[in-house]
CSV table of C-alpha atoms and ligand atoms in Angstrom, one decimal:
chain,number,residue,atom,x,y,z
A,1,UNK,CA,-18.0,1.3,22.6
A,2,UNK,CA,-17.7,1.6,19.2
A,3,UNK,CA,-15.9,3.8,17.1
A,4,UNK,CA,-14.7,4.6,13.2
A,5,UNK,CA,-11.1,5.9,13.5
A,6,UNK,CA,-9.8,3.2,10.6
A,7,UNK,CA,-12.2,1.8,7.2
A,8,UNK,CA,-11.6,-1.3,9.1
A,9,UNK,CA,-13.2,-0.6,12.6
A,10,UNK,CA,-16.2,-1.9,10.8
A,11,UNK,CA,-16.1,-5.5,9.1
A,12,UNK,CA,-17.3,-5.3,5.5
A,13,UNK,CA,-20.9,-6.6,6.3
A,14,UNK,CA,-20.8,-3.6,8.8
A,15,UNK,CA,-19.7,-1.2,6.3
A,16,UNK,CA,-22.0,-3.0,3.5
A,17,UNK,CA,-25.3,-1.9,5.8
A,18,UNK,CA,-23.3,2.1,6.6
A,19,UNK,CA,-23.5,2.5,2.5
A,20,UNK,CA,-26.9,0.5,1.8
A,21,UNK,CA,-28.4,3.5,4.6
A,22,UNK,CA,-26.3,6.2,3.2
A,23,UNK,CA,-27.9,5.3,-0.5
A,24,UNK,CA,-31.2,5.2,1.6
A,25,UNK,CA,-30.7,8.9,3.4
A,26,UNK,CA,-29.0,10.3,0.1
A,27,UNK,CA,-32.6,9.1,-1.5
A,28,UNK,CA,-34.8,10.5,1.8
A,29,UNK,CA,-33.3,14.0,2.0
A,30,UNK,CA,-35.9,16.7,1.9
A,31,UNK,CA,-38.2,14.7,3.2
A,32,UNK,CA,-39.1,13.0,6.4
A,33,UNK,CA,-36.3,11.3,7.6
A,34,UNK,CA,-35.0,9.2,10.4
A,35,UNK,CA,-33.7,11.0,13.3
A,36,UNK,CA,-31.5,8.8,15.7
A,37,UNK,CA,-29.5,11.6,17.5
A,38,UNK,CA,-32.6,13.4,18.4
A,39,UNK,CA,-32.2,14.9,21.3
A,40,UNK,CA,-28.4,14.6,21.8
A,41,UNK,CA,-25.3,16.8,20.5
A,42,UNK,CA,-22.2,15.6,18.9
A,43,UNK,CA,-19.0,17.8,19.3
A,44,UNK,CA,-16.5,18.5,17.1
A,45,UNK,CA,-12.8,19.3,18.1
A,46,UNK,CA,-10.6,20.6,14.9
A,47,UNK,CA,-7.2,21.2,15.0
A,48,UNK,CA,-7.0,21.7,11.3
A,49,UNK,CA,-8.4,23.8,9.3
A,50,UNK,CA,-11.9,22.4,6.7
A,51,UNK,CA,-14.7,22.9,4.2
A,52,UNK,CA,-16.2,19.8,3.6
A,53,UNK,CA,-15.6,17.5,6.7
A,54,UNK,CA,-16.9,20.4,8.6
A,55,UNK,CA,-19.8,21.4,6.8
A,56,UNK,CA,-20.9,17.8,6.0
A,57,UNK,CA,-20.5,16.8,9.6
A,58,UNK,CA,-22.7,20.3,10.8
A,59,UNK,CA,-25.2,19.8,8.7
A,60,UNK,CA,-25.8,15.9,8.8
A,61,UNK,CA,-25.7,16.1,12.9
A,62,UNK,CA,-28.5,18.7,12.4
A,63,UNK,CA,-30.1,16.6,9.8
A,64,UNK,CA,-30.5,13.5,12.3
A,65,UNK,CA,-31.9,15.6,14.8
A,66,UNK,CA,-29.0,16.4,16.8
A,67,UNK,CA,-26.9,19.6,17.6
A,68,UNK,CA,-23.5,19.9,16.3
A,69,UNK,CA,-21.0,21.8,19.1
A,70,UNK,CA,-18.0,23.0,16.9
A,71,UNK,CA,-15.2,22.9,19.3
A,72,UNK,CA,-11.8,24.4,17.8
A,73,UNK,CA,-9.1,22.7,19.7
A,74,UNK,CA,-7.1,26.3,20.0
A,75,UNK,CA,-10.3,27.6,22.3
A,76,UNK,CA,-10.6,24.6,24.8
A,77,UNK,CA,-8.6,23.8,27.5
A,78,UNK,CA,-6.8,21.2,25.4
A,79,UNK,CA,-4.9,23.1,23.3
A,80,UNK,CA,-3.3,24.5,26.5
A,81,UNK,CA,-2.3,21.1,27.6
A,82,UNK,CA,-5.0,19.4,29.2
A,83,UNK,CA,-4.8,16.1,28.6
A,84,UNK,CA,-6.1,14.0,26.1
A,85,UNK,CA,-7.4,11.5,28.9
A,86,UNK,CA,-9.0,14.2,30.9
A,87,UNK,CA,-10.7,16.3,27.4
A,88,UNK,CA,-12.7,12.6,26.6
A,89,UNK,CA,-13.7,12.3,30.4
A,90,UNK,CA,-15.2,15.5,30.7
A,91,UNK,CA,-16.5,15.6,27.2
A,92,UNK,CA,-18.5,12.4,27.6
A,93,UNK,CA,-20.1,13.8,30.5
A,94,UNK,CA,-21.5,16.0,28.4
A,95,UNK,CA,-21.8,14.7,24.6
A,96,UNK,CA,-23.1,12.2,22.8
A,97,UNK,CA,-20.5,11.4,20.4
A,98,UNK,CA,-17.1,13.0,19.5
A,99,UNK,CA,-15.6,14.1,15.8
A,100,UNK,CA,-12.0,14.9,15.7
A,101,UNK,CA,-9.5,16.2,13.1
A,102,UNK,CA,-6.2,15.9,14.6
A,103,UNK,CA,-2.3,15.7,13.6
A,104,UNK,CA,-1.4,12.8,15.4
A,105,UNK,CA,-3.5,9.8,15.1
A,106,UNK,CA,-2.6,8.4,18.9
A,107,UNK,CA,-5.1,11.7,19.9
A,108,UNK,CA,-8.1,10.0,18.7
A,109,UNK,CA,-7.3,6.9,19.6
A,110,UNK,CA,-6.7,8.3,22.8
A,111,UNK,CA,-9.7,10.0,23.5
A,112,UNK,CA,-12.0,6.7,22.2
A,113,UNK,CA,-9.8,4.8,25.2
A,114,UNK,CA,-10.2,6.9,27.3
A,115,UNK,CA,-13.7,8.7,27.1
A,116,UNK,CA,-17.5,6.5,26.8
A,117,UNK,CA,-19.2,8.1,23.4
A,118,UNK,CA,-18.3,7.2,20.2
A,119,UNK,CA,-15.4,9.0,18.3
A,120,UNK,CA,-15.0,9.2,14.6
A,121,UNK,CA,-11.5,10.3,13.1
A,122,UNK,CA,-12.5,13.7,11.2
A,123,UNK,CA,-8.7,13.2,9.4
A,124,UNK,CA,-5.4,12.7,11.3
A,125,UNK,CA,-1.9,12.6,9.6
A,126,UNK,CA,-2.3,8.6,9.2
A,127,UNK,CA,-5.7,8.3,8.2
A,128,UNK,CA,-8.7,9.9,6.7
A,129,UNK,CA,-11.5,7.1,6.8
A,130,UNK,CA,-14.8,8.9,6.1
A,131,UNK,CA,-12.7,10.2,2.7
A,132,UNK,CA,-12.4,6.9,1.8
A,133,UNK,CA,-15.9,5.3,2.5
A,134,UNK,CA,-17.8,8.7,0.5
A,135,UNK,CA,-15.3,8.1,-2.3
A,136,UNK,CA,-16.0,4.2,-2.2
A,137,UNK,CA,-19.9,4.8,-2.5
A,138,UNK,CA,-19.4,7.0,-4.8
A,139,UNK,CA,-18.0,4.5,-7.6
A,140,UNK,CA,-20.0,1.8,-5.9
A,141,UNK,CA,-23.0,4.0,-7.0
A,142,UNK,CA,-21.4,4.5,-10.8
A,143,UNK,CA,-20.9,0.9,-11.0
A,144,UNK,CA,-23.3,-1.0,-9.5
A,145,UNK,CA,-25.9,-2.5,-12.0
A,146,UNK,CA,-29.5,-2.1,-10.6
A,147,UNK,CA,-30.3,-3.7,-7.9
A,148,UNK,CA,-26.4,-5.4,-7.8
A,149,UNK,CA,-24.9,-5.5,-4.2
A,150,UNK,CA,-22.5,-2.2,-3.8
A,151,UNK,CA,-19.6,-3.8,-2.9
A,152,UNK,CA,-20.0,-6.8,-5.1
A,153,UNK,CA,-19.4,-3.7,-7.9
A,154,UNK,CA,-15.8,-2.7,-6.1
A,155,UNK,CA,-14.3,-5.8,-6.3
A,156,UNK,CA,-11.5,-6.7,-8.8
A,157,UNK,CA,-11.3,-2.7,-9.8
A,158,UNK,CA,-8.0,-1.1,-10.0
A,159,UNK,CA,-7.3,2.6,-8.7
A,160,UNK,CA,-4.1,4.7,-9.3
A,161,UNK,CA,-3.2,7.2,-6.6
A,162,UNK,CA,-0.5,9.4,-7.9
A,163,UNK,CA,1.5,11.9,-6.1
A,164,UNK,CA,2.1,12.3,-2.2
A,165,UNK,CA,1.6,8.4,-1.9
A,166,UNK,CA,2.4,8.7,1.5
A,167,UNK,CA,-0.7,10.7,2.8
A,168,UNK,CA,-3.5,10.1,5.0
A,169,UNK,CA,-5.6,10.2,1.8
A,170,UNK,CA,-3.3,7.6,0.3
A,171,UNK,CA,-3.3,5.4,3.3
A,172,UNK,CA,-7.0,5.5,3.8
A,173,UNK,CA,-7.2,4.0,0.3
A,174,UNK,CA,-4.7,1.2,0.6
A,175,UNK,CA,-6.6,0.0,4.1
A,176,UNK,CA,-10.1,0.7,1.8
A,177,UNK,CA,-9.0,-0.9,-1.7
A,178,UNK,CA,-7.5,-4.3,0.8
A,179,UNK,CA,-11.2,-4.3,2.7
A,180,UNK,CA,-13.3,-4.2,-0.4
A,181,UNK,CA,-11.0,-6.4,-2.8
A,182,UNK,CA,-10.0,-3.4,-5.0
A,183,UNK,CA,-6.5,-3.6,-6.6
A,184,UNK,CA,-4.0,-0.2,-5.6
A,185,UNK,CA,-1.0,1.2,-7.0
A,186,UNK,CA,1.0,4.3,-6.0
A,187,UNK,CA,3.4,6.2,-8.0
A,188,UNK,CA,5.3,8.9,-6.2
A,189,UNK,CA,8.9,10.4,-5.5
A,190,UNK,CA,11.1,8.3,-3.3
A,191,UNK,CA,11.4,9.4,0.0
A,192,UNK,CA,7.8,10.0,0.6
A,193,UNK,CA,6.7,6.4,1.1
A,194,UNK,CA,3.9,6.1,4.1
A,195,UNK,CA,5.0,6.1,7.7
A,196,UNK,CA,6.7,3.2,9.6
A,197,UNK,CA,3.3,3.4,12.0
A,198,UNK,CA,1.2,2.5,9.0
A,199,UNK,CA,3.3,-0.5,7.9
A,200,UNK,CA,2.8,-1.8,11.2
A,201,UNK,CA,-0.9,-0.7,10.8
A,202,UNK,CA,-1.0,-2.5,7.7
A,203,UNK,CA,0.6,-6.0,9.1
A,204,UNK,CA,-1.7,-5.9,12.1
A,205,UNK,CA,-4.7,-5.8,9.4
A,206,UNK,CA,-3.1,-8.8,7.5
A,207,UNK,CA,-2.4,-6.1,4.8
A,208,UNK,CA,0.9,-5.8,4.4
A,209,UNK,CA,3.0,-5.9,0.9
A,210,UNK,CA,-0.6,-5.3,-0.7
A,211,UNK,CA,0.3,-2.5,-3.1
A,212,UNK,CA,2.2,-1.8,-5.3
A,213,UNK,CA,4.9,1.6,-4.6
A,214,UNK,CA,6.5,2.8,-8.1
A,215,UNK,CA,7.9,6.2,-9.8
A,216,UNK,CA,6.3,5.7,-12.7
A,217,UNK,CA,3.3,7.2,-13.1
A,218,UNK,CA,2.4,6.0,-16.6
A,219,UNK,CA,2.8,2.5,-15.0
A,220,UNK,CA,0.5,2.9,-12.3
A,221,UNK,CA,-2.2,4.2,-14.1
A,222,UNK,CA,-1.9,1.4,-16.7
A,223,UNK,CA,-5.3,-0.5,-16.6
A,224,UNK,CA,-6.7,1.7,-13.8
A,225,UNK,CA,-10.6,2.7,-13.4
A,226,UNK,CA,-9.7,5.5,-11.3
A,227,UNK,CA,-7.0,8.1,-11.0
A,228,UNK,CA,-6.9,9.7,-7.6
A,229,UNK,CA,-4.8,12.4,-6.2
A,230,UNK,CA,-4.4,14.7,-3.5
A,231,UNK,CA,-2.5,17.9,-2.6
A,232,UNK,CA,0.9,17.4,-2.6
A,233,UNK,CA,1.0,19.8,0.6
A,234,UNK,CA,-1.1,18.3,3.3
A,235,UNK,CA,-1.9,20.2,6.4
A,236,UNK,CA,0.9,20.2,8.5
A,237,UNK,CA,3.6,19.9,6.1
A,238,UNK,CA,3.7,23.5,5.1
A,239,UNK,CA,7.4,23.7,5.7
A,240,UNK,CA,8.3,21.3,3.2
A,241,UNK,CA,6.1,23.2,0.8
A,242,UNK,CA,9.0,24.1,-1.8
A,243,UNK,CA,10.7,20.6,-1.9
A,244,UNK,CA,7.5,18.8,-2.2
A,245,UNK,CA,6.7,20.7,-5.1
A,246,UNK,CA,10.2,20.6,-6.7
A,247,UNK,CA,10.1,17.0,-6.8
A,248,UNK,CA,6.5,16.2,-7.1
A,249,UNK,CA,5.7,18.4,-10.0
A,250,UNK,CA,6.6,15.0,-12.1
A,251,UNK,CA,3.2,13.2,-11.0
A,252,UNK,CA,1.1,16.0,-12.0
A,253,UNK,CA,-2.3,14.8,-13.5
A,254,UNK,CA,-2.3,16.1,-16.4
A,255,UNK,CA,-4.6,14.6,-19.7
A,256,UNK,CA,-2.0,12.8,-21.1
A,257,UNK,CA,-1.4,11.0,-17.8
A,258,UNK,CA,-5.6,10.6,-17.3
A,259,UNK,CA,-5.5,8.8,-20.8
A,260,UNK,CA,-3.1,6.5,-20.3
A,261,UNK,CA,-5.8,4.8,-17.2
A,262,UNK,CA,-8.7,3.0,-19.1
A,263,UNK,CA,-10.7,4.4,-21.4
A,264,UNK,CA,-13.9,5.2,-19.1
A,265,UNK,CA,-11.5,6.0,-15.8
A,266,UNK,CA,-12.8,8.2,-13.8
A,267,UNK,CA,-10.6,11.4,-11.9
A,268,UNK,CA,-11.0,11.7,-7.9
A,269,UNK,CA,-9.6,14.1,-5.5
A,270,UNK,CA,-10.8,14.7,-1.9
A,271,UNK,CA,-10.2,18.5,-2.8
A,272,UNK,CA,-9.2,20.8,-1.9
A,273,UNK,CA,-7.4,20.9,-5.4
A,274,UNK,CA,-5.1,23.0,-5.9
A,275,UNK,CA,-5.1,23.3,-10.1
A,276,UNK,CA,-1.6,23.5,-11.5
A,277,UNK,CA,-0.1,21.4,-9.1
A,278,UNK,CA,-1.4,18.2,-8.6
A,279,UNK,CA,-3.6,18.0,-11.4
A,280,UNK,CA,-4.5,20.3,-14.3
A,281,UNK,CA,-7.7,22.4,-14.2
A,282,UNK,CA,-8.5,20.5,-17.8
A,283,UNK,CA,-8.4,17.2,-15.9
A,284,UNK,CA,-10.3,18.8,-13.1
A,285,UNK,CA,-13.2,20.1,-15.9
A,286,UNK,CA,-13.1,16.7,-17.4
A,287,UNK,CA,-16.7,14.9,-17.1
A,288,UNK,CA,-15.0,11.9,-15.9
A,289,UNK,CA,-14.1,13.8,-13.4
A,290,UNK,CA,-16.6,12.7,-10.2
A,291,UNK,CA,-14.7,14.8,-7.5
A,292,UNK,CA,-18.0,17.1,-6.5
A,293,UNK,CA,-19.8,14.3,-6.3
A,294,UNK,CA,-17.6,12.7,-3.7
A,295,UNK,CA,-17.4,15.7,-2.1
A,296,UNK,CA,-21.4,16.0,-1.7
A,297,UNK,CA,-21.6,11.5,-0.8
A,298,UNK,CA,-19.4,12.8,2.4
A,299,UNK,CA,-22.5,14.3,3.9
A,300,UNK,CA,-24.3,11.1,3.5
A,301,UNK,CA,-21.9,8.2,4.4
A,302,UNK,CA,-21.3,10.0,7.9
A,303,UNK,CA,-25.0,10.2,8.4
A,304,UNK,CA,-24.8,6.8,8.3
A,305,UNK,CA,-21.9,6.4,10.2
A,306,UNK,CA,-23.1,8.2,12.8
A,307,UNK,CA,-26.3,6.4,12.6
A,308,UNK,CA,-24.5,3.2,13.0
A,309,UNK,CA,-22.5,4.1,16.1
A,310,UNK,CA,-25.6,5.7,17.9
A,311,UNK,CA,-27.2,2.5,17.7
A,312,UNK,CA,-24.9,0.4,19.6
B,1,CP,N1,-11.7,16.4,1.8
B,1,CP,C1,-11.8,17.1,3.0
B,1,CP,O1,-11.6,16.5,4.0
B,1,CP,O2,-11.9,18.4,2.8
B,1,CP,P1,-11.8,19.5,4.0
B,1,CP,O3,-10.4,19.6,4.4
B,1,CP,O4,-12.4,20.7,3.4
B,1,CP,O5,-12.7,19.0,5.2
B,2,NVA,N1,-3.9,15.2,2.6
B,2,NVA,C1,-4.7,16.3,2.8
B,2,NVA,C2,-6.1,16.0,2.8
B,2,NVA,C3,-7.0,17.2,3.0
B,2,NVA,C4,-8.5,16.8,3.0
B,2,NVA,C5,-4.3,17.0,4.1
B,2,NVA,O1,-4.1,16.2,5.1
B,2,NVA,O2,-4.1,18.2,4.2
């Protein structure tokens, strides 16, 4: 069984056909399209709260010709302590495929072990994979010459993420700048570096050292063609709210920081965004800024994830 819980849990000719189809569906919406989970239904367990990932995954079930069964983890027997085990036995008994949003990562990993449909990681606290390959075929699409293979146009390109550099969001790009030959560097606090479990995610890739960690902002987005950031709060960490802010609030985006990437950089952010702190609503309004059109490529790379996985 085959599953998408990590960029890498497809090789890069796998992932080359999921953005060549999502290109394809983006083109085909409207009209008559492909429907490969006709007849089946897809749920969807959420333990965190979500706009896009939610929305995009509803409506792109529906659009292959499936049925989407939101599922949120408080109001299944799950959240009371059924196992994880037992929730992926029972559910594939029933489902066709299974979309998760999680804290910790071992859950979906966990339920793919254990359960026989496909699961796709929705975002855990590690990782947040379909992010990643909507934001990748997003600049693949900006800079990819007619008729130029996709990933060909990713290679040798240099983003900045700048902020919580340890987040799922900043994970899922060091795992998807390594796979597509994409240069990454991270400027932060100290004391917010990535987990130990992704290090020893990174080393069992063959990944490992293949960033670049600094506190200096201005030096990380030297050269860059993208600056990226994310909340400095991610779901979950809601406790740490005032400290985060306190020492974050130096690797605010701001348009002098944008400036300092190359000259026809472009701004990304999953969203939500929350203007002010991570970024300034001027860099935010800037038409280098691509973030709505990430948000909207979501909807079709997971088409073609999905597509992917019901094929096998
Ligand atoms: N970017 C993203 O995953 O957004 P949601 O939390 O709204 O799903
Ligand atoms: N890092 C953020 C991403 C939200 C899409 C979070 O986990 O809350």
């Amino acid at each position: 069984m085959k599953h998408f819980l990590k960029e890498t849990d497809f090789s890069p000719r796998e992932a080359a056909a999921v953005f060549a189809q999502a290109r394809e569906l983006k083109r085909q919406r409207g009209g008559a399209t492909p429907r490969p989970l006709a007849g089946q239904t897809w749920a969807m367990i959420f333990s965190k709260s979500s706009t896009r990932t939610r929305v995009s995954f509803e409506v792109g079930i529906h659009e292959l010709g499936g049925n989407p069964l939101f599922l949120n983890r408080a109001d299944i027997q799950l959240g009371r302590g059924e196992t994880v085990a037992d929730t992926a036995r029972v559910l594939s008994r029933f489902v066709h495929g299974l979309v998760v949003r999680t804290f910790d990562h071992a859950e979906v990993e966990g339920l793919a072990d254990a359960g026989t449909v496909p699961v796709i990681n929705a975002l855990t606290d590690l990782l947040h994979p379909c992010q990643i390959y909507a934001d990748l075929l997003t600049l693949a699409e900006r800079w990819a010459a007619p008729g130029e293979d996709l990933l060909a146009a990713l290679k040798g390109r240099k983003i900045a993420f700048v902020g919580d550099r340890g987040c799922n969001v900043a994970n899922s790009w060091i795992m998807g700048a390594n796979m597509f030959g994409m240069k990454i560097s991270l400027a932060g606090p100290p004391g917010f570096d990535a987990a130990p479990e992704f290090d020893a995610l990174l080393a069992r890739e063959g990944f490992a050292k293949s960033y670049e960690f600094t506190t200096d902002a201005y030096a990380a987005v030297r050269d860059a063609d993208v600056v990226y950031t994310d909340v400095w709060v991610s779901m979950g960490k809601e406790e740490e709210t005032a400290e985060r802010i306190r020492v974050m609030t130096p690797f605010q985006v701001t348009s002098a920081l944008f400036a300092a990437a190359k000259p026809d950089a472009f701004f990304m952010h999953c969203l939500p965004a929350h203007a002010g702190q991570e970024v300034t609503q001027t860099v935010l309004d800037s038409p280098r800024s691509i973030i709505f059109d990430q948000a909207e490529n979501r909807l079709h790379v997971q088409k073609a994830i999905m597509a992917t996985l019901a094929a096998r």
